[in-house]
Every structure is written in C-alpha cells, then in structure tokens.
Coordinates of C-alpha atoms in Angstrom, one line a residue:
M3 CA 227.8 10.3 34.0
K4 CA 231.4 10.2 35.1
V5 CA 233.8 13.1 34.5
A6 CA 236.3 13.1 31.6
L7 CA 239.5 14.9 31.2
E8 CA 237.7 17.2 28.8
C9 CA 235.6 18.4 31.7
I10 CA 238.5 20.3 33.3
P11 CA 238.6 23.1 30.8
C12 CA 234.9 23.5 31.2
Y13 CA 235.3 24.1 35.0
L14 CA 237.6 27.0 34.0
K15 CA 235.2 28.3 31.4
Q16 CA 232.4 28.3 33.9
T17 CA 234.7 30.2 36.3
I18 CA 235.6 32.8 33.7
N19 CA 231.9 33.2 32.7
T20 CA 231.0 33.7 36.3
I21 CA 233.7 36.3 36.9
A22 CA 232.5 38.0 33.7
Q23 CA 229.2 38.8 35.4
T24 CA 231.0 41.1 37.8
K25 CA 233.1 44.2 37.4
I26 CA 236.1 43.2 39.4
P27 CA 239.6 44.3 38.2
E28 CA 241.5 42.0 35.9
E29 CA 244.2 41.5 38.5
K30 CA 241.6 40.2 41.0
A31 CA 240.0 38.0 38.3
R32 CA 243.4 36.5 37.6
E33 CA 244.0 35.7 41.3
I34 CA 240.7 33.9 41.5
I35 CA 241.4 31.8 38.4
Y36 CA 244.8 30.8 39.9
Q37 CA 243.1 29.8 43.1
I38 CA 240.6 27.7 41.2
L39 CA 243.4 26.1 39.3
S40 CA 244.9 24.9 42.6
L41 CA 241.5 23.6 43.6
L42 CA 241.0 21.3 40.6
P43 CA 243.1 18.4 41.9
E44 CA 240.5 18.1 44.7
C45 CA 237.8 17.4 42.2
D46 CA 236.4 13.9 42.5
P47 CA 237.3 11.8 39.4
Q48 CA 234.5 9.4 40.4
G49 CA 232.0 12.2 40.7
T50 CA 229.8 13.7 38.0
P51 CA 230.7 16.8 36.0
A52 CA 227.8 18.6 37.7
E53 CA 229.0 17.8 41.2
N54 CA 232.6 18.9 40.5
S55 CA 231.4 22.1 38.7
T56 CA 229.4 22.9 41.9
V57 CA 232.5 22.6 44.1
V58 CA 234.4 24.9 41.8
L59 CA 231.6 27.5 41.4
R60 CA 230.9 27.7 45.1
R61 CA 234.5 28.5 45.7
V62 CA 234.3 31.1 42.9
N63 CA 231.3 32.8 44.6
E64 CA 233.2 32.8 47.9
L65 CA 236.2 34.4 46.4
L66 CA 234.0 37.0 44.6
G67 CA 232.1 37.6 47.8
I68 CA 228.9 37.5 45.8
Q69 CA 226.1 34.9 46.5
D70 CA 224.5 35.2 43.1
P71 CA 226.8 36.6 40.3
F72 CA 224.2 35.8 37.6
L73 CA 221.3 37.6 39.3
K74 CA 221.0 40.4 36.7
A75 CA 221.6 38.0 33.8
K76 CA 218.8 35.7 35.1
K77 CA 216.3 38.5 35.3
E78 CA 217.2 39.6 31.8
S79 CA 216.8 36.0 30.4
N80 CA 213.5 35.7 32.1
H81 CA 212.3 39.0 30.6
L82 CA 213.4 37.9 27.1
A83 CA 211.7 34.6 27.4
L84 CA 208.4 36.1 28.7
K85 CA 208.3 38.4 25.7
L86 CA 208.3 35.4 23.4
L87 CA 205.5 33.5 25.3
P88 CA 202.5 34.8 23.4
Q89 CA 203.8 33.8 20.0
L90 CA 205.0 30.4 21.4
R91 CA 201.6 29.7 22.9
E92 CA 200.0 30.4 19.5
K93 CA 202.5 28.0 17.8
I94 CA 201.5 25.3 20.4
S95 CA 197.8 25.8 20.1
R96 CA 197.9 25.6 16.3
N97 CA 199.9 22.4 16.2
N98 CA 198.2 19.0 15.6
D99 CA 200.1 17.7 18.7
P100 CA 200.3 20.6 21.2
L101 CA 202.1 18.5 23.8
F102 CA 204.9 17.4 21.4
M103 CA 205.2 21.0 20.3
S104 CA 205.6 22.2 23.9
L105 CA 208.4 19.7 24.3
K106 CA 210.1 21.2 21.3
I107 CA 209.7 24.7 22.7
A108 CA 211.0 23.6 26.1
V109 CA 214.2 22.1 24.5
A110 CA 214.7 25.2 22.4
G111 CA 214.9 27.2 25.7
N112 CA 217.7 24.9 26.8
I113 CA 220.1 27.0 24.7
I114 CA 220.0 29.6 27.6
D115 CA 223.1 28.3 29.5
M116 CA 225.5 31.0 30.5
G117 CA 227.8 28.4 32.1
I118 CA 228.6 26.8 28.8
L119 CA 227.4 29.2 26.1
K120 CA 228.2 32.9 26.8
D121 CA 226.2 34.0 23.8
F122 CA 223.0 32.3 22.7
D123 CA 220.3 32.9 20.1
V124 CA 217.0 32.0 21.6
E125 CA 214.8 32.8 18.6
G126 CA 217.2 30.9 16.3
S127 CA 217.0 28.0 18.6
I128 CA 213.2 28.0 18.5
R129 CA 213.3 28.1 14.7
E130 CA 215.7 25.1 14.7
A131 CA 213.6 23.2 17.1
M132 CA 210.6 23.6 14.9
E133 CA 212.4 22.4 11.8
K134 CA 214.5 19.5 13.2
D135 CA 213.6 16.2 14.7
F136 CA 214.9 14.9 18.0
A137 CA 218.1 12.9 17.4
R138 CA 216.7 10.4 19.9
D139 CA 213.0 10.3 20.3
D140 CA 211.1 8.3 22.9
Y141 CA 207.9 10.3 22.7
E142 CA 205.9 7.3 21.7
D143 CA 206.8 5.5 25.0
F144 CA 206.2 8.8 26.9
Q145 CA 202.7 8.9 25.5
K146 CA 202.0 5.3 26.5
Q147 CA 203.2 6.0 30.1
L148 CA 201.3 9.3 30.2
K149 CA 198.0 7.5 29.6
D150 CA 198.3 5.7 33.0
A151 CA 200.2 8.4 34.9
R152 CA 198.7 10.5 37.6
S153 CA 201.8 12.7 38.3
V154 CA 204.7 14.2 36.4
L155 CA 207.8 15.8 37.9
I156 CA 209.8 18.2 35.8
L157 CA 213.4 18.8 37.0
G158 CA 214.1 22.4 36.0
D159 CA 217.3 23.8 34.6
N160 CA 218.0 27.4 33.7
S161 CA 216.4 30.8 34.2
G162 CA 214.7 32.0 31.0
E163 CA 214.3 28.4 29.9
I164 CA 211.9 28.1 32.9
A165 CA 209.4 30.3 31.0
F166 CA 209.3 27.8 28.1
D167 CA 208.9 25.0 30.6
R168 CA 205.8 26.7 31.9
L169 CA 204.2 26.0 28.5
L170 CA 205.1 22.4 28.7
A171 CA 203.8 22.1 32.3
E172 CA 200.5 23.7 31.2
Q173 CA 200.1 21.2 28.3
L174 CA 200.7 18.3 30.8
L175 CA 198.0 19.7 33.0
E176 CA 195.6 19.4 30.1
Q177 CA 196.5 15.7 29.9
G178 CA 194.9 15.4 33.4
V179 CA 198.0 14.8 35.4
E180 CA 199.3 16.6 38.5
V181 CA 202.5 18.5 37.6
T182 CA 205.3 19.4 40.0
Y183 CA 208.2 21.6 38.9
A184 CA 211.5 21.5 40.9
V185 CA 213.9 24.4 41.1
K186 CA 217.2 24.9 42.9
D187 CA 217.2 25.9 46.6
Q188 CA 220.3 28.2 46.2
P189 CA 221.8 30.2 43.3
I190 CA 224.3 28.3 41.2
L191 CA 225.3 29.6 37.7
N192 CA 222.1 30.7 36.0
D193 CA 220.0 27.8 37.3
A194 CA 216.4 28.6 38.1
T195 CA 215.4 29.2 41.7
M196 CA 212.0 30.0 43.3
A197 CA 212.5 33.7 42.5
D198 CA 212.7 32.8 38.8
A199 CA 209.6 30.6 39.0
D200 CA 207.7 33.6 40.5
H201 CA 209.2 35.9 37.8
V202 CA 207.9 33.9 34.9
G203 CA 204.5 33.1 36.5
I204 CA 204.9 29.3 36.5
T205 CA 203.8 29.3 40.1
E206 CA 200.3 30.6 39.1
K207 CA 199.1 27.2 37.8
I208 CA 201.9 24.7 38.7
R209 CA 203.1 23.4 42.0
V210 CA 206.7 24.5 42.3
I211 CA 209.0 23.1 44.9
S212 CA 212.7 23.6 45.8
N213 CA 214.8 20.4 45.5
G214 CA 216.5 21.6 48.7
S215 CA 219.9 21.6 47.1
G216 CA 222.4 24.1 45.6
F217 CA 224.1 21.6 43.4
L218 CA 224.0 21.8 39.6
G219 CA 221.8 19.1 38.3
T220 CA 220.0 16.8 40.7
V221 CA 222.2 15.2 43.3
L222 CA 219.7 13.1 45.2
K223 CA 221.9 12.6 48.3
D224 CA 221.9 16.4 48.8
C225 CA 218.2 17.0 48.1
S226 CA 215.5 17.6 50.8
E227 CA 213.3 14.8 52.1
E228 CA 210.3 16.6 50.6
F229 CA 211.8 16.6 47.1
K230 CA 213.0 13.0 47.4
Q231 CA 209.5 11.9 48.3
V232 CA 208.0 13.7 45.3
Y233 CA 210.8 12.2 43.1
E234 CA 210.0 8.6 44.3
N235 CA 206.3 9.0 44.0
S236 CA 206.1 10.6 40.6
D237 CA 204.9 8.4 37.7
I238 CA 207.0 10.2 35.1
I239 CA 210.1 12.4 35.5
I240 CA 211.2 14.9 32.8
S241 CA 214.8 15.9 33.4
K242 CA 215.7 19.2 31.7
G243 CA 219.2 20.1 30.6
Q244 CA 222.8 18.8 30.7
A245 CA 223.5 19.1 34.4
N246 CA 220.5 17.0 35.3
Y247 CA 221.4 14.5 32.7
E248 CA 225.0 14.3 34.0
S249 CA 223.9 13.7 37.6
I250 CA 221.1 11.1 37.1
E251 CA 221.8 9.6 33.7
A252 CA 223.0 6.4 35.5
L253 CA 219.7 6.1 37.3
G254 CA 217.8 6.4 34.1
R255 CA 219.3 3.1 32.8
E256 CA 217.1 1.3 35.3
D257 CA 214.4 3.8 35.9
R258 CA 212.1 4.0 32.8
R259 CA 210.1 6.8 34.4
L260 CA 213.0 9.1 33.5
F261 CA 212.9 11.1 30.2
F262 CA 215.8 13.4 29.4
L263 CA 215.0 16.6 27.5
L264 CA 218.0 18.6 26.4
R265 CA 220.3 19.9 23.7
A266 CA 223.8 18.3 23.7
K267 CA 226.0 21.3 24.3
C268 CA 229.3 19.6 24.8
E269 CA 231.1 16.7 23.1
I270 CA 231.2 14.5 26.2
V271 CA 227.4 14.7 26.7
A272 CA 226.8 14.2 23.0
D273 CA 229.1 11.1 22.9
N274 CA 227.3 9.7 26.0
L275 CA 224.0 10.2 24.3
E276 CA 225.4 8.9 21.0
V277 CA 224.3 12.0 19.1
E278 CA 226.1 14.9 17.4
L279 CA 227.0 18.1 19.2
G280 CA 224.1 20.5 19.3
Q281 CA 221.4 17.9 18.6
M282 CA 218.2 17.8 20.7
V283 CA 216.9 14.7 22.4
F284 CA 213.9 13.5 24.3
C285 CA 214.8 10.0 25.5
H286 CA 215.6 7.5 28.1
S287 CA 219.2 6.9 29.1

C-alpha cells in the first residue's frame, strides 16, 4: 500500500504518542518534533506508510535516547489482556464454531494500538466483535484452504493483542496444522517482541520466531532468511493489523495464501479495503 498525503499527520501523531510515554520536559519534546518535521521530506513517497513510520520512529527513539519508549505500556497491555483470557476462552469453547470465534477475539485485540489510538477500550472492542460481522469475510475460503494445509504462519502485531492471538493459534493447533507466530526482532512502537510472547505464554504451545526486522509491518527485504523461509513454505499466512496490511497488501493480490485480519483504524486503510472506518475484516487483498 502506497503512502498518501494523509499519512504525514499520522507520522507526527506517532511521534507525539511516543514522546508521551516519557517524562521529558516540554521544551525538549518540542525540539524533537521540530527535528522530525525536518526529516519528513526524506520519507519515500513510493514506500509504504509502515516503512516511512519506521524511519521516523527510529529517529524519535534516537533523539529520546530510549530504545523502547513503550516498554512499560506494553507490559501493562499484556497484563490487561491476560486478565481477560479465562472468560474469552470460555466464549470460544461455548461457540458453535470456536475457530471463527477465536478470529473475532483476535481482531478485537487489534484495538490495542498506541501509535494510532492513544486511548482504547478493549472490553468494548470485544463486545463489538461479538455483535458485528466482518465487513469483508473470506472465512469460507480460509476453511477450504485449511482442510489441505499443513502449516499456518501468523504475522503478529501489537503487545496485549498477542495474548488474544494465542487463543487463535491454539484453535488452529486443534485443526491439526503446525502454527508459527512471528514477532518483531527490535522494539518499534508497541509492536510485540519475543519478550511479549514470553509474557503472555504463547511460547508454551506455539512456535514463536523473530522476523529478524525492526520495521513496522512485514518488510520482507529486511527480514531474516529464517523468517523468509518460513514465510515461503507456509500454506496459509494470517496477517494481523494495519502495519502488516500496509506493507504486504500488494503481495496479497497475487498470493491467495494471505488473509488479512484487522480493524481499519484510519481512513486511508479503510478506503483501500473498501470498508468504513472502524470496521473489521478477515479477507484477501
């Protein structure tokens, strides 16, 4: 997905949300914002929003002198999600289609995005996911592919959300497929890393690997050879969240293994998906 003019304010919003995780003086915060403003002309108009955001956010972290500004917030979101797991497991087990329900739960967790939404209501998002249909729904095709699949790769997104993804991964295991879950190699915004995977316990049953990259989304040219091999050899790929959609949506037009599971949290992504802002999708490109 290519950048749009409307992406530029989002880079600044992500900058401000990152700075807000720290306790630096307002004068220092203003200096950082001005430096980021001068960096924006260097962003690649032919790149993806996720790639350009990464360039900006790496510079923000350098200026802050902090490798992981969202560390505390990530731990808190993981803790919040873990408290909800028992009741969510029960909802899944009671449903006539536990796998479909686990997809709904996983997309509800996609509300946890501190780069875009500073405030979020996880429990409200779960209730909404239970009540509303996917605006685009390719679950039937997913089921058909799953019957012949041996392996599923899940491209993880945010901390907190990763706990809900654990429930999805466990349901996929019950379908008799091998499940691999990919996390970021380095901290970027509140994206999940191996530390978050350990925190929520997904590593207990699921193979978790680093994608070898610190980019938002999945930028294959920056990923490790190990990850690229898993990506190429997986029968089905579930891509979680906006940044992953932004970075590999174009690949999904040709690659029918790719299913995108997300909530459209900005107008550009919503327009690209041909859905309304805030709607949930489980679909091909």
